[in-house]
């Protein structure tokens, strides 16, 4: 009997310990480019650390990398065991926000084309780039920009990351790069590339809203993080963190 009571007590402690630990929420990203992810830092790691400091009930958050195609497939099949950071509804054919739960944006970006300084370009006069290559990220689609690429006569050239594409442009291995403006400007800043070597032009697409995508099976997680994301614009702590990457 004594052994039974001891075993029962140990089991109870284990259950209580598990309850105290709470739920670890996997936060997935397919990004491996600055300023979104920079070694152990970047906007996304800072956001996950920020959520952990908020102590949202028994939730803790862990950032995990997953290649873009695998990530999208798991989301669409309902197999993802977590949430996704930095996405927008249009990338998952959910403009009406009916398939998944979404937070408000925690960052706003836009796509640009990066060109050598001497390259002629006019958004209103297509043709100057006809037959030239444009570096794009492998596995990514660019809703709203396919028609523009056809109009310009550009030839897609994929690389494993936006950083890699920008480096190829610097070395003259592609003729242009399509990339989020924040990524382009951070690259130019960190690598001390002279501003007069490149030109950036906004592309005719809607702004990029970086949100959290939450499967409907994790509605409780959405309800915990959504109010926090809504108040980011008024939180000096988050504003200081975000300012590091501008």
PDB file of C-alpha atoms in Angstrom:
ATOM      1  CA  UNK A   1       0.000   0.000   0.000  1.00  0.00           C
ATOM      2  CA  UNK A   2       2.830   2.343   0.863  1.00  0.00           C
ATOM      3  CA  UNK A   3       4.440   1.730  -2.528  1.00  0.00           C
ATOM      4  CA  UNK A   4       1.111   2.368  -4.242  1.00  0.00           C
ATOM      5  CA  UNK A   5       0.630   5.702  -2.425  1.00  0.00           C
ATOM      6  CA  UNK A   6       4.186   6.740  -3.267  1.00  0.00           C
ATOM      7  CA  UNK A   7       3.666   5.943  -6.930  1.00  0.00           C
ATOM      8  CA  UNK A   8       0.355   7.826  -6.906  1.00  0.00           C
ATOM      9  CA  UNK A   9       1.999  10.860  -5.326  1.00  0.00           C
ATOM     10  CA  UNK A  10       4.775  10.831  -7.939  1.00  0.00           C
ATOM     11  CA  UNK A  11       2.210  10.580 -10.725  1.00  0.00           C
ATOM     12  CA  UNK A  12       0.270  13.507  -9.270  1.00  0.00           C
ATOM     13  CA  UNK A  13       3.425  15.595  -9.072  1.00  0.00           C
ATOM     14  CA  UNK A  14       4.183  14.768 -12.691  1.00  0.00           C
ATOM     15  CA  UNK A  15       0.732  15.864 -13.776  1.00  0.00           C
ATOM     16  CA  UNK A  16       1.018  19.106 -11.789  1.00  0.00           C
ATOM     17  CA  UNK A  17       4.464  19.719 -13.209  1.00  0.00           C
ATOM     18  CA  UNK A  18       3.128  19.254 -16.736  1.00  0.00           C
ATOM     19  CA  UNK A  19       0.275  21.650 -16.043  1.00  0.00           C
ATOM     20  CA  UNK A  20       2.702  24.220 -14.646  1.00  0.00           C
ATOM     21  CA  UNK A  21       4.796  24.029 -17.787  1.00  0.00           C
ATOM     22  CA  UNK A  22       1.740  24.823 -19.871  1.00  0.00           C
ATOM     23  CA  UNK A  23       1.630  24.700 -23.657  1.00  0.00           C
ATOM     24  CA  UNK A  24       4.633  25.331 -25.892  1.00  0.00           C
ATOM     25  CA  UNK A  25       3.379  27.005 -29.064  1.00  0.00           C
ATOM     26  CA  UNK A  26       5.518  26.358 -32.139  1.00  0.00           C
ATOM     27  CA  UNK A  27       5.868  29.550 -34.175  1.00  0.00           C
ATOM     28  CA  UNK A  28       6.876  28.657 -37.719  1.00  0.00           C
ATOM     29  CA  UNK A  29       8.691  30.794 -40.265  1.00  0.00           C
ATOM     30  CA  UNK A  30      10.209  30.119 -43.660  1.00  0.00           C
ATOM     31  CA  UNK A  31      12.338  33.284 -43.451  1.00  0.00           C
ATOM     32  CA  UNK A  32      16.115  33.146 -43.243  1.00  0.00           C
ATOM     33  CA  UNK A  33      16.914  36.687 -44.242  1.00  0.00           C
ATOM     34  CA  UNK A  34      17.750  39.899 -42.393  1.00  0.00           C
ATOM     35  CA  UNK A  35      16.145  41.814 -40.814  1.00  0.00           C
ATOM     36  CA  UNK A  36      13.452  39.160 -40.296  1.00  0.00           C
ATOM     37  CA  UNK A  37      15.917  36.576 -38.958  1.00  0.00           C
ATOM     38  CA  UNK A  38      19.561  37.398 -38.205  1.00  0.00           C
ATOM     39  CA  UNK A  39      21.416  34.558 -36.518  1.00  0.00           C
ATOM     40  CA  UNK A  40      19.844  34.436 -33.074  1.00  0.00           C
ATOM     41  CA  UNK A  41      18.102  37.780 -33.519  1.00  0.00           C
ATOM     42  CA  UNK A  42      15.924  39.683 -35.956  1.00  0.00           C
ATOM     43  CA  UNK A  43      12.335  40.909 -36.044  1.00  0.00           C
ATOM     44  CA  UNK A  44      10.795  37.442 -35.772  1.00  0.00           C
ATOM     45  CA  UNK A  45      12.967  36.143 -32.892  1.00  0.00           C
ATOM     46  CA  UNK A  46      12.434  39.467 -31.104  1.00  0.00           C
ATOM     47  CA  UNK A  47       8.679  39.119 -31.541  1.00  0.00           C
ATOM     48  CA  UNK A  48       8.680  35.584 -30.106  1.00  0.00           C
ATOM     49  CA  UNK A  49      10.797  36.706 -27.140  1.00  0.00           C
ATOM     50  CA  UNK A  50       8.452  39.653 -26.643  1.00  0.00           C
ATOM     51  CA  UNK A  51       5.420  37.337 -26.490  1.00  0.00           C
ATOM     52  CA  UNK A  52       7.199  35.165 -23.932  1.00  0.00           C
ATOM     53  CA  UNK A  53       7.874  38.196 -21.736  1.00  0.00           C
ATOM     54  CA  UNK A  54       4.153  38.962 -21.774  1.00  0.00           C
ATOM     55  CA  UNK A  55       3.501  35.683 -19.901  1.00  0.00           C
ATOM     56  CA  UNK A  56       0.242  34.903 -21.646  1.00  0.00           C
ATOM     57  CA  UNK A  57      -1.300  32.413 -19.241  1.00  0.00           C
ATOM     58  CA  UNK A  58       0.619  29.141 -19.465  1.00  0.00           C
ATOM     59  CA  UNK A  59       1.702  29.693 -23.077  1.00  0.00           C
ATOM     60  CA  UNK A  60       5.317  29.841 -24.182  1.00  0.00           C
ATOM     61  CA  UNK A  61       6.478  30.382 -27.748  1.00  0.00           C
ATOM     62  CA  UNK A  62       9.262  28.750 -29.755  1.00  0.00           C
ATOM     63  CA  UNK A  63      10.431  29.894 -33.203  1.00  0.00           C
ATOM     64  CA  UNK A  64      11.014  27.073 -35.707  1.00  0.00           C
ATOM     65  CA  UNK A  65      12.207  27.215 -39.317  1.00  0.00           C
ATOM     66  CA  UNK A  66      10.289  25.274 -41.977  1.00  0.00           C
ATOM     67  CA  UNK A  67      10.889  25.527 -45.754  1.00  0.00           C
ATOM     68  CA  UNK A  68       8.213  27.554 -47.526  1.00  0.00           C
ATOM     69  CA  UNK A  69       6.641  24.759 -49.593  1.00  0.00           C
ATOM     70  CA  UNK A  70       6.449  22.380 -46.620  1.00  0.00           C
ATOM     71  CA  UNK A  71       5.020  25.126 -44.444  1.00  0.00           C
ATOM     72  CA  UNK A  72       2.275  26.000 -46.923  1.00  0.00           C
ATOM     73  CA  UNK A  73       1.435  22.335 -47.518  1.00  0.00           C
ATOM     74  CA  UNK A  74       1.082  21.598 -43.798  1.00  0.00           C
ATOM     75  CA  UNK A  75      -1.098  24.678 -43.300  1.00  0.00           C
ATOM     76  CA  UNK A  76      -3.377  23.790 -46.212  1.00  0.00           C
ATOM     77  CA  UNK A  77      -3.699  20.158 -45.095  1.00  0.00           C
ATOM     78  CA  UNK A  78      -4.487  21.161 -41.522  1.00  0.00           C
ATOM     79  CA  UNK A  79      -1.376  19.342 -40.275  1.00  0.00           C
ATOM     80  CA  UNK A  80       0.546  22.258 -38.759  1.00  0.00           C
ATOM     81  CA  UNK A  81       1.188  21.865 -35.020  1.00  0.00           C
ATOM     82  CA  UNK A  82       1.571  25.560 -34.340  1.00  0.00           C
ATOM     83  CA  UNK A  83       1.118  29.040 -35.769  1.00  0.00           C
ATOM     84  CA  UNK A  84       2.925  31.014 -38.494  1.00  0.00           C
ATOM     85  CA  UNK A  85       4.614  34.398 -38.172  1.00  0.00           C
ATOM     86  CA  UNK A  86       4.965  37.042 -40.882  1.00  0.00           C
ATOM     87  CA  UNK A  87       2.287  35.947 -43.351  1.00  0.00           C
ATOM     88  CA  UNK A  88      -0.617  37.688 -45.060  1.00  0.00           C
ATOM     89  CA  UNK A  89      -4.000  36.239 -46.075  1.00  0.00           C
ATOM     90  CA  UNK A  90      -3.441  36.648 -49.834  1.00  0.00           C
ATOM     91  CA  UNK A  91      -0.448  34.287 -49.712  1.00  0.00           C
ATOM     92  CA  UNK A  92      -2.741  31.514 -48.478  1.00  0.00           C
ATOM     93  CA  UNK A  93      -5.739  32.266 -50.721  1.00  0.00           C
ATOM     94  CA  UNK A  94      -7.612  33.609 -47.693  1.00  0.00           C
ATOM     95  CA  UNK A  95      -8.255  37.262 -48.508  1.00  0.00           C
ATOM     96  CA  UNK A  96     -11.642  37.011 -46.763  1.00  0.00           C
ATOM     97  CA  UNK A  97      -9.911  35.578 -43.640  1.00  0.00           C
ATOM     98  CA  UNK A  98     -12.353  32.664 -43.440  1.00  0.00           C
ATOM     99  CA  UNK A  99      -9.997  29.669 -43.607  1.00  0.00           C
ATOM    100  CA  UNK A 100      -7.650  30.711 -40.808  1.00  0.00           C
ATOM    101  CA  UNK A 101      -7.491  33.153 -37.916  1.00  0.00           C
ATOM    102  CA  UNK A 102      -5.312  36.226 -38.414  1.00  0.00           C
ATOM    103  CA  UNK A 103      -3.936  38.912 -36.130  1.00  0.00           C
ATOM    104  CA  UNK A 104      -3.702  42.511 -37.239  1.00  0.00           C
ATOM    105  CA  UNK A 105      -0.380  43.352 -38.952  1.00  0.00           C
ATOM    106  CA  UNK A 106       2.627  43.885 -36.686  1.00  0.00           C
ATOM    107  CA  UNK A 107       4.680  45.324 -39.564  1.00  0.00           C
ATOM    108  CA  UNK A 108       3.955  46.829 -42.966  1.00  0.00           C
ATOM    109  CA  UNK A 109       6.288  46.336 -45.933  1.00  0.00           C
ATOM    110  CA  UNK A 110       6.131  46.574 -49.711  1.00  0.00           C
ATOM    111  CA  UNK A 111       7.846  44.916 -52.647  1.00  0.00           C
ATOM    112  CA  UNK A 112      10.450  46.789 -54.676  1.00  0.00           C
ATOM    113  CA  UNK A 113      12.622  46.037 -57.653  1.00  0.00           C
ATOM    114  CA  UNK A 114      16.329  46.602 -57.047  1.00  0.00           C
ATOM    115  CA  UNK A 115      18.363  47.557 -60.113  1.00  0.00           C
ATOM    116  CA  UNK A 116      21.898  48.734 -60.870  1.00  0.00           C
ATOM    117  CA  UNK A 117      22.043  52.517 -60.777  1.00  0.00           C
ATOM    118  CA  UNK A 118      22.607  52.871 -64.531  1.00  0.00           C
ATOM    119  CA  UNK A 119      19.711  50.673 -65.647  1.00  0.00           C
ATOM    120  CA  UNK A 120      16.890  52.528 -67.377  1.00  0.00           C
ATOM    121  CA  UNK A 121      13.502  51.828 -65.809  1.00  0.00           C
ATOM    122  CA  UNK A 122      10.063  53.367 -65.836  1.00  0.00           C
ATOM    123  CA  UNK A 123       7.012  51.824 -64.224  1.00  0.00           C
ATOM    124  CA  UNK A 124       4.801  53.503 -66.818  1.00  0.00           C
ATOM    125  CA  UNK A 125       6.902  52.443 -69.844  1.00  0.00           C
ATOM    126  CA  UNK A 126       7.455  48.659 -69.880  1.00  0.00           C
ATOM    127  CA  UNK A 127      10.058  47.085 -72.108  1.00  0.00           C
ATOM    128  CA  UNK A 128      13.402  48.372 -70.817  1.00  0.00           C
ATOM    129  CA  UNK A 129      13.913  45.140 -68.834  1.00  0.00           C
ATOM    130  CA  UNK A 130      12.634  42.725 -71.485  1.00  0.00           C
ATOM    131  CA  UNK A 131      14.565  39.453 -71.469  1.00  0.00           C
ATOM    132  CA  UNK A 132      16.494  40.338 -68.313  1.00  0.00           C
ATOM    133  CA  UNK A 133      16.612  38.183 -65.197  1.00  0.00           C
ATOM    134  CA  UNK A 134      14.929  39.039 -61.905  1.00  0.00           C
ATOM    135  CA  UNK A 135      16.059  37.325 -58.725  1.00  0.00           C
ATOM    136  CA  UNK A 136      13.259  35.878 -56.613  1.00  0.00           C
ATOM    137  CA  UNK A 137      13.088  33.578 -53.581  1.00  0.00           C
ATOM    138  CA  UNK A 138      12.759  29.859 -54.305  1.00  0.00           C
ATOM    139  CA  UNK A 139       9.322  28.469 -53.443  1.00  0.00           C
ATOM    140  CA  UNK A 140       7.644  31.859 -53.072  1.00  0.00           C
ATOM    141  CA  UNK A 141       4.730  33.166 -55.102  1.00  0.00           C
ATOM    142  CA  UNK A 142       4.133  36.870 -55.585  1.00  0.00           C
ATOM    143  CA  UNK A 143       0.383  37.524 -55.841  1.00  0.00           C
ATOM    144  CA  UNK A 144      -0.479  40.515 -57.954  1.00  0.00           C
ATOM    145  CA  UNK A 145       2.961  40.789 -59.569  1.00  0.00           C
ATOM    146  CA  UNK A 146       2.880  37.995 -62.163  1.00  0.00           C
ATOM    147  CA  UNK A 147       1.080  40.208 -64.704  1.00  0.00           C
ATOM    148  CA  UNK A 148       3.608  42.997 -64.097  1.00  0.00           C
ATOM    149  CA  UNK A 149       6.510  40.585 -64.734  1.00  0.00           C
ATOM    150  CA  UNK A 150       4.961  39.464 -68.025  1.00  0.00           C
ATOM    151  CA  UNK A 151       4.405  43.066 -69.041  1.00  0.00           C
ATOM    152  CA  UNK A 152       8.045  43.880 -68.348  1.00  0.00           C
ATOM    153  CA  UNK A 153       9.280  40.723 -70.127  1.00  0.00           C
ATOM    154  CA  UNK A 154      11.340  39.630 -67.097  1.00  0.00           C
ATOM    155  CA  UNK A 155      12.742  36.122 -66.665  1.00  0.00           C
ATOM    156  CA  UNK A 156      12.497  34.664 -63.157  1.00  0.00           C
ATOM    157  CA  UNK A 157      15.753  33.414 -61.583  1.00  0.00           C
ATOM    158  CA  UNK A 158      15.320  31.681 -58.228  1.00  0.00           C
ATOM    159  CA  UNK A 159      17.772  31.608 -55.341  1.00  0.00           C
ATOM    160  CA  UNK A 160      17.528  30.096 -51.877  1.00  0.00           C
ATOM    161  CA  UNK A 161      17.079  33.483 -50.173  1.00  0.00           C
ATOM    162  CA  UNK A 162      16.625  37.197 -50.763  1.00  0.00           C
ATOM    163  CA  UNK A 163      20.091  37.836 -49.334  1.00  0.00           C
ATOM    164  CA  UNK A 164      21.531  35.475 -51.913  1.00  0.00           C
ATOM    165  CA  UNK A 165      19.696  37.295 -54.699  1.00  0.00           C
ATOM    166  CA  UNK A 166      20.969  40.690 -53.566  1.00  0.00           C
ATOM    167  CA  UNK A 167      24.510  39.347 -53.447  1.00  0.00           C
ATOM    168  CA  UNK A 168      24.090  37.966 -56.985  1.00  0.00           C
ATOM    169  CA  UNK A 169      22.923  41.396 -58.117  1.00  0.00           C
ATOM    170  CA  UNK A 170      25.955  43.033 -56.521  1.00  0.00           C
ATOM    171  CA  UNK A 171      28.200  40.614 -58.421  1.00  0.00           C
ATOM    172  CA  UNK A 172      26.313  41.098 -61.693  1.00  0.00           C
ATOM    173  CA  UNK A 173      24.895  37.568 -61.842  1.00  0.00           C
ATOM    174  CA  UNK A 174      21.276  38.730 -62.131  1.00  0.00           C
ATOM    175  CA  UNK A 175      19.925  41.907 -63.672  1.00  0.00           C
ATOM    176  CA  UNK A 176      17.454  42.816 -60.939  1.00  0.00           C
ATOM    177  CA  UNK A 177      15.892  41.543 -57.702  1.00  0.00           C
ATOM    178  CA  UNK A 178      12.308  41.532 -56.442  1.00  0.00           C
ATOM    179  CA  UNK A 179      12.336  41.806 -52.653  1.00  0.00           C
ATOM    180  CA  UNK A 180      10.619  43.380 -49.648  1.00  0.00           C
ATOM    181  CA  UNK A 181      11.826  46.942 -49.189  1.00  0.00           C
ATOM    182  CA  UNK A 182      12.850  46.371 -45.553  1.00  0.00           C
ATOM    183  CA  UNK A 183      15.126  43.506 -46.619  1.00  0.00           C
ATOM    184  CA  UNK A 184      16.715  45.521 -49.434  1.00  0.00           C
ATOM    185  CA  UNK A 185      17.391  48.575 -47.281  1.00  0.00           C
ATOM    186  CA  UNK A 186      18.768  46.508 -44.407  1.00  0.00           C
ATOM    187  CA  UNK A 187      21.117  44.692 -46.804  1.00  0.00           C
ATOM    188  CA  UNK A 188      22.404  47.978 -48.210  1.00  0.00           C
ATOM    189  CA  UNK A 189      22.860  49.357 -44.703  1.00  0.00           C
ATOM    190  CA  UNK A 190      24.649  46.374 -43.170  1.00  0.00           C
ATOM    191  CA  UNK A 191      26.886  45.651 -46.142  1.00  0.00           C
ATOM    192  CA  UNK A 192      27.793  49.318 -46.487  1.00  0.00           C
ATOM    193  CA  UNK A 193      26.960  49.255 -50.189  1.00  0.00           C
ATOM    194  CA  UNK A 194      27.131  52.769 -51.580  1.00  0.00           C
ATOM    195  CA  UNK A 195      23.652  54.128 -52.141  1.00  0.00           C
ATOM    196  CA  UNK A 196      24.515  55.307 -55.639  1.00  0.00           C
ATOM    197  CA  UNK A 197      25.229  51.751 -56.856  1.00  0.00           C
ATOM    198  CA  UNK A 198      21.598  50.662 -56.796  1.00  0.00           C
ATOM    199  CA  UNK A 199      18.118  52.050 -57.343  1.00  0.00           C
ATOM    200  CA  UNK A 200      14.895  50.894 -55.699  1.00  0.00           C
ATOM    201  CA  UNK A 201      11.451  51.268 -57.222  1.00  0.00           C
ATOM    202  CA  UNK A 202       8.133  50.394 -55.625  1.00  0.00           C
ATOM    203  CA  UNK A 203       6.193  47.696 -57.444  1.00  0.00           C
ATOM    204  CA  UNK A 204       2.497  47.833 -58.365  1.00  0.00           C
ATOM    205  CA  UNK A 205       1.257  45.540 -55.635  1.00  0.00           C
ATOM    206  CA  UNK A 206      -0.530  46.067 -52.349  1.00  0.00           C
ATOM    207  CA  UNK A 207       1.566  46.539 -49.237  1.00  0.00           C
ATOM    208  CA  UNK A 208       2.816  43.441 -47.444  1.00  0.00           C
ATOM    209  CA  UNK A 209       1.186  42.963 -44.058  1.00  0.00           C
ATOM    210  CA  UNK A 210       3.161  40.773 -41.679  1.00  0.00           C
ATOM    211  CA  UNK A 211       0.625  38.982 -39.483  1.00  0.00           C
ATOM    212  CA  UNK A 212       0.271  35.804 -37.472  1.00  0.00           C
ATOM    213  CA  UNK A 213      -1.643  32.990 -39.168  1.00  0.00           C
ATOM    214  CA  UNK A 214      -3.379  30.765 -36.598  1.00  0.00           C
ATOM    215  CA  UNK A 215      -5.189  27.520 -37.528  1.00  0.00           C
ATOM    216  CA  UNK A 216      -8.777  27.499 -36.258  1.00  0.00           C
ATOM    217  CA  UNK A 217      -7.887  24.503 -34.082  1.00  0.00           C
ATOM    218  CA  UNK A 218      -5.737  26.914 -32.042  1.00  0.00           C
ATOM    219  CA  UNK A 219      -8.354  29.603 -31.482  1.00  0.00           C
ATOM    220  CA  UNK A 220      -7.334  29.911 -27.814  1.00  0.00           C
ATOM    221  CA  UNK A 221      -3.790  30.843 -28.872  1.00  0.00           C
ATOM    222  CA  UNK A 222      -5.188  33.454 -31.263  1.00  0.00           C
ATOM    223  CA  UNK A 223      -7.344  34.910 -28.493  1.00  0.00           C
ATOM    224  CA  UNK A 224      -4.249  35.226 -26.285  1.00  0.00           C
ATOM    225  CA  UNK A 225      -1.911  36.899 -28.770  1.00  0.00           C
ATOM    226  CA  UNK A 226      -4.373  39.023 -30.787  1.00  0.00           C
ATOM    227  CA  UNK A 227      -4.820  41.747 -28.102  1.00  0.00           C
ATOM    228  CA  UNK A 228      -1.040  41.953 -27.634  1.00  0.00           C
ATOM    229  CA  UNK A 229      -0.433  42.445 -31.356  1.00  0.00           C
ATOM    230  CA  UNK A 230      -3.155  45.101 -31.529  1.00  0.00           C
ATOM    231  CA  UNK A 231      -1.421  47.274 -28.944  1.00  0.00           C
ATOM    232  CA  UNK A 232       2.137  47.011 -30.362  1.00  0.00           C
ATOM    233  CA  UNK A 233       1.916  50.467 -31.959  1.00  0.00           C
ATOM    234  CA  UNK A 234       1.443  51.967 -28.496  1.00  0.00           C
ATOM    235  CA  UNK A 235       4.110  49.921 -26.705  1.00  0.00           C
ATOM    236  CA  UNK A 236       7.469  51.744 -26.361  1.00  0.00           C
ATOM    237  CA  UNK A 237       9.257  48.438 -25.702  1.00  0.00           C
ATOM    238  CA  UNK A 238       8.225  47.008 -29.064  1.00  0.00           C
ATOM    239  CA  UNK A 239       8.834  50.299 -30.855  1.00  0.00           C
ATOM    240  CA  UNK A 240      12.437  50.311 -29.588  1.00  0.00           C
ATOM    241  CA  UNK A 241      12.925  46.724 -30.780  1.00  0.00           C
ATOM    242  CA  UNK A 242      11.476  47.416 -34.224  1.00  0.00           C
ATOM    243  CA  UNK A 243      13.558  50.585 -34.649  1.00  0.00           C
ATOM    244  CA  UNK A 244      16.766  48.521 -34.609  1.00  0.00           C
ATOM    245  CA  UNK A 245      15.940  47.120 -38.038  1.00  0.00           C
ATOM    246  CA  UNK A 246      14.940  50.302 -39.863  1.00  0.00           C
TER     247      UNK A 246
END
